[in-house]
Amino acid sequence: MAYNEKVLDHYENPRNVGSFDKSDDNVGTGMVGAPACGDVMKLQIKVGDDGVISDAKFKTFGCGSAIASSSLVTEWIKGKSLDDALTIKNKDIAEELALPPVKIHCSVLAEDAIKQAITDYKKKQ
Amino acid sequence: MIYLDHNATSPVRKEVVEQIIPYFCEFSGNPSSVHTPGRTAQKGLDEARRKVARLVDVHESQVIFTSGGTEANNLALMGVASRFNFNGHIITSAIEHPSVLQVCELLESRGVKVTRLGVNDQGLVDLESFKVAITPETFLVSIMHANNETGVVQPVAQIANICSEKDILFHSDSVQSIAKLPVTLAKTGADLISLSAHKFGGPKGVGALIVDNHLKLPGLLLGGSQERGRRAGTENIPSIVGFGVAADLLLQEQKDYSEYMLGLRNQLEEKLSKLVPELIIFGNSSERLVNTTAVGIAGLDGETLVMHMDMAGFAISAGSACGSGRTNASHVLTAMGYDGAIGRSAVRISLGWDTKASDIDKFINVFSRTVKKLQQMSAPLTMAV
Amino acid sequence: MKLPIYMDNQATTPVDPRVLELMLPWFTEKFGNPASSSHSFGWEADTAVKKARKQVADLIGADPKEIVFTSGATESDNIAIIGSANFHKDRGNHIITLVSEHKAVLDSCRHLESEGFDVTYLPVQTNGIVDLDVLAAAFTDKTILVTVMAANNEIGVIQPLTEIGALCKERKVYFHTDAAQGVGKCPIDVNAMNIDLLSISGHKFYAPKGVGALYVRRRPRVRVKPVMFGGGHERGIRSGTLPTPLLVGLGAACEIAQQDMESDNKRVFALRERMRHGIMEQLTHVELNGDLEQRLAGNLNISFNYVEGESLMMAIKDVAVSSGSACTSASLEPSYVLRALGVNEEMAHTSIRFGLGRFSTEEEVDFVVKTIVKAVNNLREMSPLWEMAQEGVNLDEIEWAAH
């Protein structure tokens, strides 16, 4: 099972690893997956007054594809409005990273993480 | 020592050995492993599968690697019979390899009906008898492409047509024919084909069953998902790689080599017949493998003849290599009606790509002299009988 | 030092160059079929097969007549389990095995279940070793076969074969052991251990792939039904042309193993301990899976908490190791062997198997330790679980969404 180059790139040079203060009102946190399944993804967004995602960070416990999926979406959602961020589908992620069928669930997790982070942010407002 | 027993086994070709050596030590990973050494092994496996598939003109997913022809035959018959819940009827022939015949016996004990077609004195299965043997219950026909002892080629294309009309699966043991006919196996039209590498310059310990993907065969060996769940066990990578290399070489050289071997064999048969007029060539008027000559000389003992030939520096065989300590005529010759003195006198000469014209000249010379000598020695005995 | 570093010797081993050298002439010059009884090509091949048979027998204290050559341990396991159960089914229909056995054993047992046999899959203790009292209590008057592996392929723990053999002998029940991971690496004596059937794999101890053997006791005689039929090779137990070069290789590997087992094990053990200490001293939250004492000299199976195993393998791509066994690591399921030890799923996902072998070096061990420590630290920095653990969150108390 050879990894796609884009997966390897994100895995070896992950973008936006880290955390924001989750009690900050401008921060939305999404945490999806479960350790027993081998994947846990934490995605955080920082939203500006204009409703645009100004920054994003992630931490992921999971395989290379899970790490790559989360790294990729942090890049994608930065600069997007919340509504635009919600249009990102797991299929887009899987296609961009050329994920094999056994790794599709990684892209599903990433999509879920975006949704959860946005929901969390909205709750705080 | 001159080796003329290529139907028993053949030397591994130099090109093959050269290419498999790295897979023993350097690229020795397990293809089930996801790391680099594992993936390198997997690549070797994939490439070999493509080469074998190309040789028989099938999709690579149709190749199941096995430990050899015997396992391929077992897997084909047991697998198909199991798909039909050991219920129904199989047609085979009386001259099949023991690995087919013995599985048929086992299947019979489990409730499958088995018809074993006879052959005529030329070693051929009769198509009319074959058609008559088919019943509504017939689910499988297993007829070898060419016989290991006589080299006689069966009318597999016609058999395949009849089977396909009646929606019956057709298995053909092609272990002997793969490299010893001018045409490739793609022409046989069988649904399942057994192959073995060591009969044409590949290593021993590896073979394949070619099988249609739609046919879901339960594995013969259990305990791992290798070969898409159809054959458990860590893949024998170096040998499989060697099988692929031998297949590739064969694909390039089949026509030239078969013409070459046929030329030598014709010369052999022509000259021997002149020098030993009482010589019988089994299956003489049938289409035969280009490398195989099986002969009998009434009054001689085949085992004794091969021993004398061995001492004189020629390796030939008294029938097939599988049976041991046999003193009766083989089941193949018996089926052809040679169960008596002629059957017991049978010896098989099988040539290879590496056989030289000068080897054949020497052989003819020594063989005819040895026959004369043995005839003189046994003459009083023959007279007494 | 050449990269990648191979540390996956439980998946397969390279052929020992000394073994390969002895094999080579049998491909090209001495290529006869050992079954060819009529000429010297056949005889010399047959002589080589006889020698190999004796080398294999000597390594396990058997008689050459008790050795049946096969295509590998999977086939040996199939014949031993399915073949002996079917032959003796009039005596009973109960088989005992362990949940942590290799797939070849488990699948053979499942096949027998489908044919009406009863199989007891015994648990193992948290150290991976079967509890002998539990085993003793599992026998019924219908028990005909106990099959327990010599050493585990994932965690390397060695089962108490001598004690199990004694239990079986007392009860006149056949004892089969899948010794694919044991033969050549730990001393095995079929008589001292009362083993009736024993599976051997060539490629797990520096012989080639595609060849193995089955030991079948002659006194008292153990009978098996063949899985493969044909020319009646191997006394009818296993038909098919014998692959002389591979058998020569298997025999040679057995002879080398017998000569060098003690010194090899001593060296490999020292390397493994160097590695274990190196890792354990530099990282917290790591756990060794399986018993430390009753264990193959070259095996380490470690859970690196908060770091997923596959991503760790990717991070150390110059080091060939495995997460779970090689046969299952392409799947997403955590190892059933680790689960059998009571390792929770999360920890099972974080486990890596290191298999050191005859060709491992101190330099390689030091490199691997350095690489692993660095990778684990990096991945923990990236792990939300590690972050929570550092914050004092009890991960077990979180309700995770099932996925």
Short mmCIF file of N, CA and C in Angstrom, two decimals, chain C residues 38-167:
data_model
loop_
_atom_site.label_atom_id
_atom_site.label_comp_id
_atom_site.label_asym_id
_atom_site.label_seq_id
_atom_site.Cartn_x
_atom_site.Cartn_y
_atom_site.Cartn_z
N SER C 38 14.94 -43.50 -12.60
CA SER C 38 15.64 -44.28 -13.62
C SER C 38 16.97 -43.68 -14.07
N HIS C 39 17.36 -42.57 -13.53
CA HIS C 39 18.66 -42.03 -13.96
C HIS C 39 19.34 -41.22 -12.86
N SER C 40 20.60 -40.92 -13.09
CA SER C 40 21.41 -40.34 -12.03
C SER C 40 20.98 -38.92 -11.67
N PHE C 41 20.36 -38.16 -12.62
CA PHE C 41 19.84 -36.84 -12.26
C PHE C 41 18.82 -36.97 -11.13
N GLY C 42 17.96 -37.98 -11.28
CA GLY C 42 16.95 -38.22 -10.25
C GLY C 42 17.57 -38.69 -8.95
N TRP C 43 18.55 -39.60 -9.06
CA TRP C 43 19.15 -40.15 -7.83
C TRP C 43 19.86 -39.09 -7.02
N GLU C 44 20.63 -38.21 -7.72
CA GLU C 44 21.37 -37.21 -6.93
C GLU C 44 20.40 -36.24 -6.25
N ALA C 45 19.29 -35.95 -6.94
CA ALA C 45 18.29 -35.08 -6.32
C ALA C 45 17.66 -35.79 -5.12
N ASP C 46 17.39 -37.08 -5.29
CA ASP C 46 16.81 -37.84 -4.19
C ASP C 46 17.76 -37.90 -2.99
N THR C 47 19.05 -38.03 -3.27
CA THR C 47 20.04 -38.04 -2.19
C THR C 47 20.03 -36.70 -1.44
N ALA C 48 19.91 -35.63 -2.20
CA ALA C 48 19.87 -34.29 -1.57
C ALA C 48 18.63 -34.15 -0.69
N VAL C 49 17.52 -34.69 -1.17
CA VAL C 49 16.27 -34.61 -0.40
C VAL C 49 16.43 -35.40 0.90
N LYS C 50 17.07 -36.57 0.80
CA LYS C 50 17.28 -37.39 2.00
C LYS C 50 18.12 -36.64 3.03
N LYS C 51 19.14 -35.97 2.53
CA LYS C 51 20.02 -35.23 3.45
C LYS C 51 19.22 -34.13 4.14
N ALA C 52 18.43 -33.41 3.35
CA ALA C 52 17.63 -32.32 3.91
C ALA C 52 16.66 -32.86 4.96
N ARG C 53 16.09 -34.01 4.66
CA ARG C 53 15.13 -34.61 5.59
C ARG C 53 15.80 -34.90 6.93
N LYS C 54 17.04 -35.36 6.84
CA LYS C 54 17.75 -35.68 8.08
C LYS C 54 18.12 -34.39 8.83
N GLN C 55 18.51 -33.37 8.10
CA GLN C 55 18.86 -32.10 8.76
C GLN C 55 17.66 -31.51 9.50
N VAL C 56 16.50 -31.61 8.87
CA VAL C 56 15.29 -31.09 9.51
C VAL C 56 14.96 -31.93 10.75
N ALA C 57 15.02 -33.26 10.58
CA ALA C 57 14.70 -34.16 11.68
C ALA C 57 15.64 -33.93 12.87
N ASP C 58 16.92 -33.78 12.58
CA ASP C 58 17.91 -33.61 13.65
C ASP C 58 17.63 -32.38 14.50
N LEU C 59 17.17 -31.32 13.85
CA LEU C 59 16.96 -30.07 14.59
C LEU C 59 15.86 -30.21 15.65
N ILE C 60 14.90 -31.10 15.40
CA ILE C 60 13.79 -31.23 16.36
C ILE C 60 13.78 -32.59 17.05
N GLY C 61 14.88 -33.32 16.91
CA GLY C 61 14.99 -34.61 17.60
C GLY C 61 14.07 -35.69 17.03
N ALA C 62 13.81 -35.62 15.74
CA ALA C 62 12.90 -36.59 15.12
C ALA C 62 13.66 -37.57 14.26
N ASP C 63 12.96 -38.55 13.72
CA ASP C 63 13.52 -39.49 12.77
C ASP C 63 13.21 -38.94 11.37
N PRO C 64 14.16 -39.06 10.42
CA PRO C 64 13.89 -38.52 9.08
C PRO C 64 12.58 -39.05 8.48
N LYS C 65 12.23 -40.27 8.81
CA LYS C 65 11.01 -40.84 8.25
C LYS C 65 9.76 -40.10 8.74
N GLU C 66 9.92 -39.30 9.78
CA GLU C 66 8.76 -38.60 10.34
C GLU C 66 8.56 -37.21 9.74
N ILE C 67 9.41 -36.87 8.76
CA ILE C 67 9.34 -35.52 8.17
C ILE C 67 8.64 -35.56 6.82
N VAL C 68 7.61 -34.76 6.67
CA VAL C 68 6.90 -34.62 5.40
C VAL C 68 7.16 -33.20 4.90
N PHE C 69 7.67 -33.10 3.69
CA PHE C 69 7.92 -31.75 3.15
C PHE C 69 6.63 -31.16 2.58
N THR C 70 6.46 -29.88 2.80
CA THR C 70 5.26 -29.17 2.33
C THR C 70 5.68 -27.84 1.69
N SER C 71 4.68 -27.07 1.28
CA SER C 71 4.98 -25.76 0.68
C SER C 71 5.13 -24.68 1.73
N GLY C 72 4.92 -25.02 3.01
CA GLY C 72 5.07 -24.02 4.06
C GLY C 72 4.22 -24.36 5.27
N ALA C 73 4.30 -23.51 6.28
CA ALA C 73 3.62 -23.81 7.54
C ALA C 73 2.10 -23.79 7.39
N THR C 74 1.58 -22.95 6.51
CA THR C 74 0.13 -22.94 6.32
C THR C 74 -0.34 -24.32 5.88
N GLU C 75 0.34 -24.87 4.90
CA GLU C 75 -0.05 -26.21 4.43
C GLU C 75 0.17 -27.24 5.54
N SER C 76 1.27 -27.13 6.27
CA SER C 76 1.54 -28.08 7.36
C SER C 76 0.44 -28.01 8.41
N ASP C 77 0.03 -26.79 8.75
CA ASP C 77 -1.05 -26.62 9.74
C ASP C 77 -2.35 -27.24 9.23
N ASN C 78 -2.65 -27.01 7.97
CA ASN C 78 -3.86 -27.55 7.38
C ASN C 78 -3.87 -29.09 7.46
N ILE C 79 -2.76 -29.70 7.05
CA ILE C 79 -2.69 -31.17 7.07
C ILE C 79 -2.77 -31.67 8.51
N ALA C 80 -2.00 -31.03 9.40
CA ALA C 80 -1.93 -31.51 10.78
C ALA C 80 -3.30 -31.45 11.45
N ILE C 81 -4.00 -30.35 11.26
CA ILE C 81 -5.25 -30.15 12.00
C ILE C 81 -6.43 -30.80 11.27
N ILE C 82 -6.65 -30.41 10.03
CA ILE C 82 -7.79 -30.98 9.30
C ILE C 82 -7.53 -32.46 9.02
N GLY C 83 -6.29 -32.77 8.64
CA GLY C 83 -5.95 -34.15 8.29
C GLY C 83 -6.04 -35.11 9.46
N SER C 84 -5.56 -34.70 10.62
CA SER C 84 -5.59 -35.64 11.75
C SER C 84 -7.00 -35.72 12.34
N ALA C 85 -7.71 -34.59 12.38
CA ALA C 85 -9.07 -34.61 12.93
C ALA C 85 -9.97 -35.51 12.08
N ASN C 86 -9.84 -35.37 10.76
CA ASN C 86 -10.67 -36.20 9.89
C ASN C 86 -10.32 -37.67 9.99
N PHE C 87 -9.04 -37.96 10.19
CA PHE C 87 -8.66 -39.37 10.29
C PHE C 87 -9.18 -40.00 11.57
N HIS C 88 -9.23 -39.20 12.63
CA HIS C 88 -9.56 -39.77 13.94
C HIS C 88 -10.94 -39.38 14.43
N LYS C 89 -11.82 -39.00 13.52
CA LYS C 89 -13.10 -38.46 14.00
C LYS C 89 -13.98 -39.51 14.66
N ASP C 90 -13.67 -40.78 14.43
CA ASP C 90 -14.45 -41.82 15.13
C ASP C 90 -14.11 -41.86 16.62
N ARG C 91 -12.96 -41.26 16.98
CA ARG C 91 -12.56 -41.27 18.40
C ARG C 91 -13.11 -40.08 19.17
N GLY C 92 -13.53 -39.06 18.45
CA GLY C 92 -14.03 -37.87 19.12
C GLY C 92 -14.05 -36.71 18.18
N ASN C 93 -14.69 -35.62 18.61
CA ASN C 93 -14.82 -34.50 17.68
C ASN C 93 -14.45 -33.17 18.34
N HIS C 94 -13.64 -33.25 19.40
CA HIS C 94 -13.34 -32.01 20.14
C HIS C 94 -11.87 -31.63 19.97
N ILE C 95 -11.66 -30.36 19.68
CA ILE C 95 -10.31 -29.84 19.47
C ILE C 95 -10.11 -28.63 20.37
N ILE C 96 -8.90 -28.52 20.93
CA ILE C 96 -8.59 -27.37 21.79
C ILE C 96 -7.49 -26.55 21.14
N THR C 97 -7.70 -25.25 21.11
CA THR C 97 -6.65 -24.37 20.59
C THR C 97 -6.68 -23.05 21.38
N LEU C 98 -5.88 -22.08 20.96
CA LEU C 98 -5.83 -20.79 21.65
C LEU C 98 -6.39 -19.69 20.75
N VAL C 99 -6.95 -18.67 21.35
CA VAL C 99 -7.45 -17.53 20.58
C VAL C 99 -6.32 -16.79 19.87
N SER C 100 -5.10 -16.95 20.36
CA SER C 100 -3.99 -16.17 19.82
C SER C 100 -3.19 -16.92 18.76
N GLU C 101 -3.72 -18.04 18.27
CA GLU C 101 -3.01 -18.82 17.26
C GLU C 101 -2.93 -18.06 15.93
N HIS C 102 -2.07 -18.56 15.04
CA HIS C 102 -1.97 -18.01 13.69
C HIS C 102 -3.25 -18.35 12.91
N LYS C 103 -3.55 -17.49 11.93
CA LYS C 103 -4.74 -17.69 11.09
C LYS C 103 -4.83 -19.08 10.46
N ALA C 104 -3.67 -19.63 10.10
CA ALA C 104 -3.69 -20.94 9.44
C ALA C 104 -4.26 -21.99 10.38
N VAL C 105 -4.02 -21.84 11.68
CA VAL C 105 -4.57 -22.76 12.67
C VAL C 105 -6.04 -22.43 12.91
N LEU C 106 -6.32 -21.15 13.12
CA LEU C 106 -7.71 -20.75 13.42
C LEU C 106 -8.64 -21.08 12.25
N ASP C 107 -8.20 -20.80 11.03
CA ASP C 107 -9.06 -21.09 9.88
C ASP C 107 -9.25 -22.60 9.69
N SER C 108 -8.21 -23.39 9.98
CA SER C 108 -8.36 -24.85 9.92
C SER C 108 -9.40 -25.29 10.94
N CYS C 109 -9.35 -24.72 12.12
CA CYS C 109 -10.31 -25.08 13.18
C CYS C 109 -11.73 -24.66 12.78
N ARG C 110 -11.84 -23.47 12.21
CA ARG C 110 -13.18 -23.02 11.79
C ARG C 110 -13.74 -23.93 10.71
N HIS C 111 -12.87 -24.36 9.81
CA HIS C 111 -13.31 -25.30 8.77
C HIS C 111 -13.85 -26.58 9.42
N LEU C 112 -13.13 -27.07 10.43
CA LEU C 112 -13.58 -28.29 11.10
C LEU C 112 -14.91 -28.06 11.80
N GLU C 113 -15.08 -26.88 12.38
CA GLU C 113 -16.38 -26.57 13.01
C GLU C 113 -17.50 -26.68 11.99
N SER C 114 -17.24 -26.21 10.77
CA SER C 114 -18.28 -26.27 9.74
C SER C 114 -18.57 -27.71 9.36
N GLU C 115 -17.64 -28.61 9.68
CA GLU C 115 -17.88 -30.01 9.38
C GLU C 115 -18.36 -30.79 10.61
N GLY C 116 -18.72 -30.08 11.66
CA GLY C 116 -19.33 -30.74 12.81
C GLY C 116 -18.41 -30.97 14.00
N PHE C 117 -17.18 -30.51 13.93
CA PHE C 117 -16.30 -30.64 15.09
C PHE C 117 -16.59 -29.52 16.09
N ASP C 118 -16.27 -29.79 17.36
CA ASP C 118 -16.37 -28.76 18.40
C ASP C 118 -14.97 -28.23 18.67
N VAL C 119 -14.83 -26.94 18.67
CA VAL C 119 -13.51 -26.37 18.94
C VAL C 119 -13.59 -25.45 20.15
N THR C 120 -12.69 -25.63 21.11
CA THR C 120 -12.58 -24.72 22.24
C THR C 120 -11.40 -23.78 21.98
N TYR C 121 -11.71 -22.49 21.94
CA TYR C 121 -10.65 -21.49 21.76
C TYR C 121 -10.32 -20.92 23.12
N LEU C 122 -9.22 -21.39 23.71
CA LEU C 122 -8.88 -20.97 25.07
C LEU C 122 -8.32 -19.55 25.08
N PRO C 123 -8.65 -18.81 26.12
CA PRO C 123 -8.04 -17.49 26.26
C PRO C 123 -6.58 -17.64 26.70
N VAL C 124 -5.84 -16.57 26.61
CA VAL C 124 -4.49 -16.57 27.16
C VAL C 124 -4.44 -15.57 28.30
N GLN C 125 -3.41 -15.67 29.12
CA GLN C 125 -3.26 -14.72 30.24
C GLN C 125 -2.77 -13.38 29.68
N THR C 126 -2.72 -12.39 30.54
CA THR C 126 -2.32 -11.06 30.05
C THR C 126 -0.88 -11.05 29.52
N ASN C 127 -0.10 -12.07 29.88
CA ASN C 127 1.27 -12.14 29.33
C ASN C 127 1.30 -12.93 28.02
N GLY C 128 0.14 -13.39 27.56
CA GLY C 128 0.08 -14.10 26.28
C GLY C 128 0.22 -15.60 26.38
N ILE C 129 0.45 -16.09 27.60
CA ILE C 129 0.71 -17.52 27.77
C ILE C 129 -0.55 -18.22 28.30
N VAL C 130 -0.78 -19.43 27.81
CA VAL C 130 -1.96 -20.17 28.22
C VAL C 130 -1.81 -20.61 29.68
N ASP C 131 -2.91 -20.57 30.41
CA ASP C 131 -2.94 -21.05 31.79
C ASP C 131 -3.13 -22.55 31.74
N LEU C 132 -2.15 -23.30 32.26
CA LEU C 132 -2.20 -24.76 32.13
C LEU C 132 -3.40 -25.38 32.84
N ASP C 133 -3.85 -24.75 33.93
CA ASP C 133 -5.03 -25.28 34.62
C ASP C 133 -6.27 -25.12 33.75
N VAL C 134 -6.33 -23.99 33.07
CA VAL C 134 -7.46 -23.76 32.15
C VAL C 134 -7.43 -24.78 31.02
N LEU C 135 -6.22 -25.02 30.54
CA LEU C 135 -6.09 -26.02 29.46
C LEU C 135 -6.51 -27.39 29.97
N ALA C 136 -6.01 -27.77 31.15
CA ALA C 136 -6.31 -29.10 31.69
C ALA C 136 -7.81 -29.27 31.86
N ALA C 137 -8.49 -28.20 32.23
CA ALA C 137 -9.92 -28.28 32.48
C ALA C 137 -10.73 -28.33 31.18
N ALA C 138 -10.08 -28.02 30.07
CA ALA C 138 -10.82 -27.94 28.81
C ALA C 138 -10.98 -29.30 28.12
N PHE C 139 -10.16 -30.28 28.55
CA PHE C 139 -10.25 -31.60 27.93
C PHE C 139 -11.60 -32.24 28.23
N THR C 140 -12.15 -32.91 27.23
CA THR C 140 -13.35 -33.73 27.47
C THR C 140 -13.01 -35.13 26.97
N ASP C 141 -13.92 -36.08 27.16
CA ASP C 141 -13.61 -37.41 26.66
C ASP C 141 -13.73 -37.49 25.13
N LYS C 142 -14.14 -36.38 24.54
CA LYS C 142 -14.24 -36.33 23.08
C LYS C 142 -13.03 -35.63 22.45
N THR C 143 -12.10 -35.14 23.30
CA THR C 143 -10.97 -34.37 22.77
C THR C 143 -10.01 -35.28 22.01
N ILE C 144 -9.71 -34.91 20.76
CA ILE C 144 -8.76 -35.71 19.99
C ILE C 144 -7.48 -34.95 19.66
N LEU C 145 -7.54 -33.63 19.74
CA LEU C 145 -6.37 -32.86 19.31
C LEU C 145 -6.26 -31.55 20.10
N VAL C 146 -5.03 -31.26 20.51
CA VAL C 146 -4.73 -29.95 21.07
C VAL C 146 -3.74 -29.29 20.13
N THR C 147 -4.04 -28.08 19.68
CA THR C 147 -3.07 -27.39 18.83
C THR C 147 -2.72 -26.04 19.45
N VAL C 148 -1.48 -25.93 19.87
CA VAL C 148 -0.98 -24.72 20.54
C VAL C 148 0.35 -24.34 19.90
N MET C 149 0.48 -23.10 19.52
CA MET C 149 1.68 -22.65 18.83
C MET C 149 2.91 -22.67 19.75
N ALA C 150 4.10 -22.80 19.15
CA ALA C 150 5.33 -22.77 19.94
C ALA C 150 5.60 -21.34 20.38
N ALA C 151 5.64 -20.43 19.42
CA ALA C 151 5.90 -19.02 19.76
C ALA C 151 4.96 -18.17 18.92
N ASN C 152 4.49 -17.09 19.53
CA ASN C 152 3.52 -16.24 18.83
C ASN C 152 4.19 -15.32 17.82
N ASN C 153 3.56 -15.18 16.67
CA ASN C 153 4.14 -14.37 15.60
C ASN C 153 4.12 -12.88 15.89
N GLU C 154 3.21 -12.42 16.72
CA GLU C 154 3.14 -10.98 16.98
C GLU C 154 3.91 -10.57 18.23
N ILE C 155 3.71 -11.34 19.30
CA ILE C 155 4.31 -10.91 20.56
C ILE C 155 5.46 -11.81 21.00
N GLY C 156 5.73 -12.86 20.22
CA GLY C 156 6.92 -13.67 20.47
C GLY C 156 6.90 -14.53 21.73
N VAL C 157 5.76 -14.59 22.43
CA VAL C 157 5.78 -15.37 23.67
C VAL C 157 5.80 -16.86 23.35
N ILE C 158 6.54 -17.57 24.19
CA ILE C 158 6.74 -19.01 23.98
C ILE C 158 5.82 -19.76 24.92
N GLN C 159 5.03 -20.68 24.37
CA GLN C 159 4.09 -21.46 25.19
C GLN C 159 4.83 -22.62 25.86
N PRO C 160 4.33 -23.07 26.99
CA PRO C 160 5.00 -24.17 27.71
C PRO C 160 4.74 -25.52 27.04
N LEU C 161 5.47 -25.80 25.97
CA LEU C 161 5.21 -26.99 25.16
C LEU C 161 5.38 -28.28 25.95
N THR C 162 6.42 -28.33 26.80
CA THR C 162 6.68 -29.56 27.54
C THR C 162 5.49 -29.91 28.43
N GLU C 163 4.98 -28.91 29.13
CA GLU C 163 3.86 -29.13 30.03
C GLU C 163 2.59 -29.51 29.25
N ILE C 164 2.38 -28.83 28.14
CA ILE C 164 1.20 -29.12 27.32
C ILE C 164 1.30 -30.55 26.76
N GLY C 165 2.51 -30.89 26.31
CA GLY C 165 2.73 -32.24 25.78
C GLY C 165 2.42 -33.30 26.82
N ALA C 166 2.83 -33.03 28.06
CA ALA C 166 2.59 -34.00 29.13
C ALA C 166 1.09 -34.15 29.39
N LEU C 167 0.38 -33.03 29.41
CA LEU C 167 -1.08 -33.08 29.62
C LEU C 167 -1.74 -33.92 28.52
#
